[in-house]
Tab-separated table of C-alpha atoms in Angstrom:
chain	number	residue	atom	x	y	z
A	1	MET	CA	-109.940	-131.728	41.297
A	2	ASN	CA	-108.027	-129.905	43.158
A	3	LYS	CA	-108.959	-125.810	43.962
A	4	ARG	CA	-106.799	-123.725	42.066
A	5	ILE	CA	-105.685	-120.254	44.281
A	6	VAL	CA	-104.107	-117.218	42.521
A	7	VAL	CA	-101.941	-115.287	45.510
A	8	ALA	CA	-100.599	-112.240	44.463
A	9	LEU	CA	-97.591	-111.592	46.770
A	10	GLY	CA	-96.903	-107.722	47.093
A	11	GLY	CA	-93.043	-106.068	46.088
A	12	ASN	CA	-92.801	-105.514	50.129
A	13	ALA	CA	-93.719	-108.777	51.362
A	14	ILE	CA	-90.125	-109.609	49.412
A	15	LEU	CA	-88.030	-106.372	50.451
A	16	THR	CA	-87.914	-105.190	53.894
A	17	GLU	CA	-85.196	-103.130	55.746
A	18	ASP	CA	-82.492	-104.694	54.098
A	19	PRO	CA	-82.275	-104.671	50.193
A	20	THR	CA	-79.594	-107.320	49.633
A	21	ALA	CA	-80.142	-110.039	48.083
A	22	GLU	CA	-79.440	-112.121	51.400
A	23	GLY	CA	-82.061	-109.848	52.484
A	24	GLN	CA	-84.882	-110.419	50.267
A	25	GLN	CA	-84.182	-114.118	50.429
A	26	GLU	CA	-84.759	-114.110	54.085
A	27	ALA	CA	-87.986	-112.323	53.480
A	28	LEU	CA	-89.281	-115.119	51.250
A	29	ARG	CA	-88.521	-117.730	52.892
A	30	PHE	CA	-91.175	-116.442	55.852
A	31	THR	CA	-93.611	-116.050	52.884
A	32	CYS	CA	-92.692	-119.683	51.275
A	33	GLU	CA	-93.402	-121.133	54.543
A	34	LYS	CA	-96.787	-119.336	54.623
A	35	LEU	CA	-97.553	-120.942	51.256
A	36	VAL	CA	-96.108	-124.252	52.290
A	37	GLY	CA	-99.472	-124.630	54.432
A	38	LEU	CA	-102.022	-124.167	51.000
A	39	ILE	CA	-100.028	-127.007	49.245
A	40	LYS	CA	-100.134	-129.249	52.068
A	41	GLN	CA	-104.354	-128.501	52.160
A	42	ASP	CA	-103.405	-130.098	48.423
A	43	TYR	CA	-104.301	-126.911	46.597
A	44	GLN	CA	-103.184	-125.596	43.727
A	45	LEU	CA	-101.126	-122.650	43.898
A	46	ILE	CA	-100.906	-119.911	41.276
A	47	ILE	CA	-98.202	-116.554	42.328
A	48	SER	CA	-97.523	-113.625	41.094
A	49	HIS	CA	-95.835	-110.911	42.900
A	50	GLY	CA	-95.067	-106.920	43.146
A	51	ASN	CA	-91.852	-105.435	42.082
A	52	GLY	CA	-92.077	-102.348	43.124
A	53	PRO	CA	-89.288	-101.880	45.208
A	54	GLN	CA	-87.138	-103.996	43.154
A	55	VAL	CA	-87.892	-102.074	39.913
A	56	GLY	CA	-86.820	-98.886	41.615
A	57	ASN	CA	-83.666	-99.886	42.848
A	58	LEU	CA	-82.970	-101.999	39.139
A	59	LEU	CA	-83.807	-97.960	37.439
A	60	LEU	CA	-81.531	-96.302	39.843
A	61	GLN	CA	-78.961	-98.781	39.430
A	62	GLN	CA	-79.101	-97.970	34.897
A	63	LEU	CA	-79.451	-94.782	35.301
A	64	ALA	CA	-76.074	-94.399	38.080
A	65	ALA	CA	-74.805	-96.135	34.996
A	66	ASP	CA	-75.866	-95.058	32.325
A	67	SER	CA	-73.240	-94.019	29.424
A	68	GLU	CA	-72.362	-94.109	25.670
A	69	LYS	CA	-71.032	-97.338	26.020
A	70	ASN	CA	-73.344	-98.961	28.539
A	71	PRO	CA	-76.671	-97.057	28.180
A	72	ALA	CA	-80.166	-98.044	30.170
A	73	LEU	CA	-82.177	-100.288	29.428
A	74	PRO	CA	-86.006	-99.432	29.298
A	75	LEU	CA	-88.634	-100.427	31.763
A	76	ASP	CA	-89.972	-102.996	29.982
A	77	THR	CA	-86.618	-104.866	30.094
A	78	LEU	CA	-86.440	-103.839	33.582
A	79	VAL	CA	-89.278	-105.778	34.642
A	80	ALA	CA	-88.478	-108.469	32.708
A	81	MET	CA	-85.487	-108.900	35.369
A	82	THR	CA	-87.255	-108.697	37.998
A	83	GLN	CA	-88.920	-111.391	36.795
A	84	GLY	CA	-86.659	-112.905	36.465
A	85	SER	CA	-84.171	-112.257	39.957
A	86	ILE	CA	-87.603	-112.745	42.174
A	87	GLY	CA	-88.904	-115.761	40.744
A	88	TYR	CA	-86.215	-117.853	40.621
A	89	TRP	CA	-85.210	-116.553	44.158
A	90	ILE	CA	-89.514	-117.776	45.199
A	91	GLN	CA	-88.566	-121.264	43.038
A	92	ASN	CA	-85.874	-121.837	45.199
A	93	THR	CA	-87.039	-121.229	48.612
A	94	LEU	CA	-90.940	-122.338	47.715
A	95	LYS	CA	-88.456	-125.543	46.857
A	96	LYS	CA	-86.143	-126.023	49.408
A	97	ALA	CA	-90.105	-125.081	51.985
A	98	LEU	CA	-91.061	-128.110	50.341
A	99	THR	CA	-88.528	-131.096	49.848
A	100	SER	CA	-87.798	-130.163	53.889
A	101	ILE	CA	-91.682	-131.379	54.949
A	102	ASN	CA	-91.237	-134.227	51.942
A	103	ILE	CA	-93.842	-132.873	49.621
A	104	ASN	CA	-92.349	-133.349	45.654
A	105	LYS	CA	-93.161	-130.862	43.223
A	106	HIS	CA	-92.081	-128.590	40.862
A	107	VAL	CA	-91.397	-124.485	41.304
A	108	ALA	CA	-91.147	-122.977	38.012
A	109	SER	CA	-90.945	-119.474	37.108
A	110	VAL	CA	-92.508	-117.904	33.616
A	111	ILE	CA	-91.307	-114.461	31.986
A	112	THR	CA	-94.868	-113.138	31.346
A	113	GLN	CA	-95.532	-110.841	29.444
A	114	VAL	CA	-99.236	-108.465	29.636
A	115	VAL	CA	-101.296	-107.224	26.619
A	116	VAL	CA	-102.456	-103.755	27.367
A	117	ASP	CA	-103.938	-101.851	24.842
A	118	GLU	CA	-102.096	-98.933	23.337
A	119	ASN	CA	-105.414	-96.402	22.833
A	120	ASP	CA	-105.654	-97.338	26.571
A	121	PRO	CA	-106.143	-93.633	28.077
A	122	ALA	CA	-103.271	-94.189	30.830
A	123	PHE	CA	-101.321	-93.461	27.803
A	124	SER	CA	-102.016	-89.726	27.434
A	125	GLU	CA	-102.347	-89.115	31.391
A	126	PRO	CA	-99.644	-91.201	32.313
A	127	SER	CA	-99.687	-90.954	36.887
A	128	LYS	CA	-97.270	-94.656	37.991
A	129	PRO	CA	-94.308	-92.640	39.532
A	130	VAL	CA	-91.005	-94.464	38.989
A	131	GLY	CA	-87.170	-93.748	39.337
A	132	PRO	CA	-85.829	-90.918	41.456
A	133	PHE	CA	-86.216	-87.154	42.762
A	134	PHE	CA	-85.058	-84.721	40.885
A	135	THR	CA	-85.243	-80.957	41.511
A	136	GLU	CA	-87.589	-78.891	39.537
A	137	GLU	CA	-85.027	-77.563	37.618
A	138	GLU	CA	-83.234	-80.589	36.618
A	139	ALA	CA	-87.073	-82.904	36.323
A	140	SER	CA	-87.823	-79.822	33.499
A	141	ARG	CA	-84.686	-79.928	31.817
A	142	ALA	CA	-85.192	-83.760	31.078
A	143	SER	CA	-88.597	-83.300	30.443
A	144	ILE	CA	-87.303	-81.087	27.751
A	145	GLU	CA	-84.280	-83.675	26.544
A	146	THR	CA	-86.946	-86.725	26.690
A	147	GLY	CA	-90.414	-85.664	26.311
A	148	ASP	CA	-90.646	-87.513	29.183
A	149	VAL	CA	-93.556	-86.334	32.287
A	150	TYR	CA	-92.248	-85.428	35.548
A	151	VAL	CA	-94.757	-84.654	38.350
A	152	GLU	CA	-94.566	-83.780	41.660
A	153	ASP	CA	-94.392	-86.094	44.874
A	154	SER	CA	-95.958	-85.190	48.134
A	155	GLY	CA	-93.429	-81.846	48.791
A	156	ARG	CA	-90.124	-84.632	48.432
A	157	GLY	CA	-89.197	-83.553	45.016
A	158	TYR	CA	-90.449	-84.103	40.887
A	159	ARG	CA	-90.393	-87.902	39.613
A	160	LYS	CA	-90.964	-89.239	35.920
A	161	VAL	CA	-94.431	-90.472	35.661
A	162	VAL	CA	-95.723	-93.705	33.239
A	163	ALA	CA	-98.928	-94.973	31.942
A	164	SER	CA	-100.673	-97.650	34.268
A	165	PRO	CA	-102.782	-99.289	31.495
A	166	LYS	CA	-105.440	-102.117	32.865
A	167	PRO	CA	-104.296	-105.812	31.460
A	168	ILE	CA	-105.697	-106.874	29.152
A	169	SER	CA	-104.542	-110.694	28.464
A	170	ILE	CA	-101.479	-112.180	29.158
A	171	VAL	CA	-99.125	-114.280	26.195
A	172	GLU	CA	-97.730	-117.003	27.895
A	173	TYR	CA	-101.603	-117.874	29.977
A	174	PRO	CA	-101.839	-121.049	27.530
A	175	VAL	CA	-98.202	-122.840	28.941
A	176	ILE	CA	-99.177	-121.409	32.307
A	177	LYS	CA	-102.150	-123.142	32.180
A	178	GLN	CA	-100.596	-126.886	30.835
A	179	MET	CA	-98.545	-126.436	33.768
A	180	ILE	CA	-100.876	-125.756	36.371
A	181	ASP	CA	-102.981	-128.966	34.872
A	182	ASN	CA	-99.359	-131.291	35.324
A	183	ASP	CA	-99.592	-129.974	39.325
A	184	ILE	CA	-96.967	-127.541	38.351
A	185	VAL	CA	-96.030	-124.984	40.921
A	186	THR	CA	-96.077	-121.420	38.695
A	187	ILE	CA	-94.846	-117.990	39.418
A	188	SER	CA	-95.942	-115.795	36.704
A	189	ALA	CA	-97.701	-112.676	35.673
A	190	GLY	CA	-95.016	-110.826	37.959
A	191	GLY	CA	-94.548	-106.909	38.960
A	192	GLY	CA	-98.106	-107.005	36.693
A	193	GLY	CA	-95.995	-108.268	34.054
A	194	ILE	CA	-94.029	-107.239	30.920
A	195	PRO	CA	-96.381	-104.946	29.326
A	196	VAL	CA	-96.939	-105.288	25.681
A	197	ILE	CA	-98.923	-104.322	22.864
A	198	GLU	CA	-99.541	-106.129	19.986
A	199	THR	CA	-98.619	-105.205	16.661
A	200	GLU	CA	-98.529	-107.166	13.033
A	201	HIS	CA	-95.309	-108.087	13.601
A	202	GLY	CA	-96.043	-109.828	17.182
A	203	TYR	CA	-95.796	-108.320	20.511
A	204	GLN	CA	-93.830	-105.116	21.039
A	205	GLY	CA	-92.756	-103.816	24.839
A	206	VAL	CA	-93.997	-100.397	25.802
A	207	GLU	CA	-92.861	-98.323	28.515
A	208	ALA	CA	-95.886	-98.420	31.321
A	209	VAL	CA	-95.871	-100.486	34.857
A	210	ILE	CA	-98.959	-102.664	35.053
A	211	ASP	CA	-100.663	-103.150	38.829
A	212	LYS	CA	-99.925	-106.313	40.232
A	213	ASP	CA	-103.489	-106.937	41.733
A	214	PHE	CA	-105.125	-105.731	37.995
A	215	ALA	CA	-102.394	-108.109	36.203
A	216	SER	CA	-103.197	-111.006	38.711
A	217	ALA	CA	-107.096	-111.135	38.665
A	218	LYS	CA	-106.223	-111.417	34.540
A	219	LEU	CA	-104.271	-114.587	35.345
A	220	ALA	CA	-106.380	-115.883	37.872
A	221	GLU	CA	-109.012	-115.551	35.170
A	222	LEU	CA	-107.488	-117.086	32.259
A	223	VAL	CA	-106.934	-119.902	34.319
A	224	GLU	CA	-109.823	-120.748	35.574
A	225	ALA	CA	-108.608	-120.586	39.106
A	226	ASP	CA	-111.511	-120.975	42.537
A	227	TYR	CA	-109.985	-118.242	44.163
A	228	LEU	CA	-108.010	-115.064	43.670
A	229	LEU	CA	-106.281	-114.247	46.612
A	230	ILE	CA	-104.917	-110.588	47.430
A	231	LEU	CA	-102.298	-110.543	49.829
A	232	THR	CA	-101.737	-107.133	52.005
A	233	GLY	CA	-100.842	-105.628	55.311
A	234	VAL	CA	-104.762	-106.122	57.594
A	235	ASP	CA	-106.616	-109.094	57.791
A	236	ASN	CA	-109.617	-107.507	56.789
A	237	VAL	CA	-110.760	-104.435	54.490
A	238	TYR	CA	-112.643	-101.833	56.802
A	239	VAL	CA	-114.639	-99.074	55.965
A	240	ASN	CA	-114.455	-95.909	57.869
A	241	PHE	CA	-111.284	-96.959	58.661
A	242	ASN	CA	-109.611	-95.653	61.814
A	243	GLN	CA	-112.807	-93.662	62.564
A	244	PRO	CA	-114.711	-94.685	65.834
A	245	ASN	CA	-117.358	-96.139	63.193
A	246	GLN	CA	-114.971	-98.252	62.100
A	247	GLU	CA	-116.501	-101.742	59.983
A	248	LYS	CA	-114.197	-104.547	59.160
A	249	LEU	CA	-115.499	-106.483	56.263
A	250	GLU	CA	-116.022	-110.012	56.167
A	251	GLU	CA	-118.451	-111.736	53.421
A	252	VAL	CA	-119.363	-108.634	51.091
A	253	THR	CA	-120.486	-108.052	47.487
A	254	VAL	CA	-119.272	-106.224	44.523
A	255	THR	CA	-122.647	-104.227	44.889
A	256	GLN	CA	-121.559	-103.292	48.188
A	257	LEU	CA	-118.218	-102.694	47.476
A	258	LYS	CA	-119.423	-100.513	44.320
A	259	GLN	CA	-121.240	-98.617	46.608
A	260	TRP	CA	-118.307	-98.227	49.226
A	261	ILE	CA	-116.172	-97.102	46.106
A	262	ASP	CA	-118.508	-94.200	45.228
A	263	GLU	CA	-118.468	-93.379	48.708
A	264	GLU	CA	-114.559	-92.749	48.592
A	265	GLN	CA	-114.497	-95.730	51.233
A	266	PHE	CA	-110.814	-96.642	49.869
A	267	ALA	CA	-107.124	-95.255	49.616
A	268	LYS	CA	-106.592	-94.443	45.742
A	269	GLY	CA	-102.868	-95.476	46.478
A	270	SER	CA	-103.213	-98.932	48.221
A	271	MET	CA	-107.231	-100.553	49.280
A	272	LEU	CA	-108.440	-99.376	46.054
A	273	PRO	CA	-106.534	-101.087	43.361
A	274	LYS	CA	-107.280	-104.535	45.575
A	275	VAL	CA	-110.746	-104.280	45.762
A	276	GLU	CA	-111.224	-103.315	41.521
A	277	ALA	CA	-108.764	-106.352	41.518
A	278	ALA	CA	-111.250	-108.273	43.405
A	279	ILE	CA	-114.672	-107.190	42.136
A	280	ASN	CA	-112.828	-107.477	38.010
A	281	PHE	CA	-111.772	-111.264	38.741
A	282	VAL	CA	-115.566	-112.591	40.726
A	283	GLU	CA	-117.266	-110.845	38.023
A	284	ASN	CA	-115.111	-112.662	35.076
A	285	ARG	CA	-115.060	-115.915	36.872
A	286	PRO	CA	-118.669	-116.576	38.243
A	287	GLY	CA	-118.795	-119.012	41.158
A	288	ALA	CA	-114.844	-117.936	42.518
A	289	LYS	CA	-113.777	-115.376	45.314
A	290	ALA	CA	-111.140	-113.088	45.958
A	291	VAL	CA	-109.901	-113.169	49.362
A	292	ILE	CA	-107.759	-109.911	50.550
A	293	THR	CA	-106.025	-110.382	53.481
A	294	SER	CA	-102.583	-110.662	55.005
A	295	LEU	CA	-99.783	-113.412	54.499
A	296	GLU	CA	-99.960	-114.143	58.337
A	297	ASN	CA	-103.851	-114.754	58.275
A	298	VAL	CA	-103.527	-116.892	54.430
A	299	ASN	CA	-103.710	-120.448	56.572
A	300	ASN	CA	-106.087	-119.108	59.291
A	301	PHE	CA	-108.657	-117.996	56.915
A	302	PHE	CA	-108.945	-121.311	54.981
A	303	GLU	CA	-108.887	-123.694	58.348
A	304	GLY	CA	-112.714	-121.379	58.769
A	305	GLY	CA	-111.286	-117.890	60.167
A	306	SER	CA	-112.027	-114.506	59.225
A	307	ALA	CA	-110.912	-112.470	56.220
A	308	THR	CA	-112.761	-109.897	53.099
A	309	VAL	CA	-113.779	-112.093	50.851
A	310	VAL	CA	-116.249	-111.203	47.730
A	311	SER	CA	-118.388	-112.947	46.100
A	312	ASN	CA	-120.386	-111.738	42.780
A	313	ASP	CA	-123.815	-110.369	43.562
């Protein structure tokens, strides 16, 4: 059986300086050309992606048009909308790239719900900023009116924060796995997935944002992937980053990474969640590996080059 790779694309791999639909699709052409290289090597590809910039822009549009006759939609619905739009762009762009080199494969997107625990501590300590900036007075008034939590953000004003709970399962994973078994390139768990809780009447969306790397790790575990490939802006993870004793990490174990986490070697807002997601995957999928590297370095790594490779002890 061909090796399975879950590839986690960042939202910024899609949105560059040009926020138009055309600009984002142009960015994806480069991305898909790199991913085609893995398909040419006979890997089974499962693509997940971020949506931070896109869902933020959509939220601004919703708030700008909010009225009694045209009310703004809730956050879980906005995640679903960006899953659909980004999935549409990726599947069409990737299909064109495959056709250009005479590879005939189906590519399809799955609107994906990710189950979270309604008792997750994240719901009592919301921390993920979403939406526009407000003055302190505006934020205070909005908080009284809606009960939402607003925090000061890097001296730029106040922003609403929502929970970022950990994923515990993926509703559609059996369908996704069937598609993979039938050699269909799948796009799923976009934007970390639509956060839902399980109730006696079915699944219910909640206002939250799931980290896309944690969701990708859960997806990779459930579809029995051989690799979780987390793409970022650098070819390798480093310790003592930007210091004279900076060290590039290549082959590392879970134990080593946990020690470096205790030493606060990885920035909370950037590399730490990627490292933690990599640990979660390899601990729950014995024998598999997580790889953290850049999009530009992907094919070089799978042809014998360097990247940060995480394995269990």
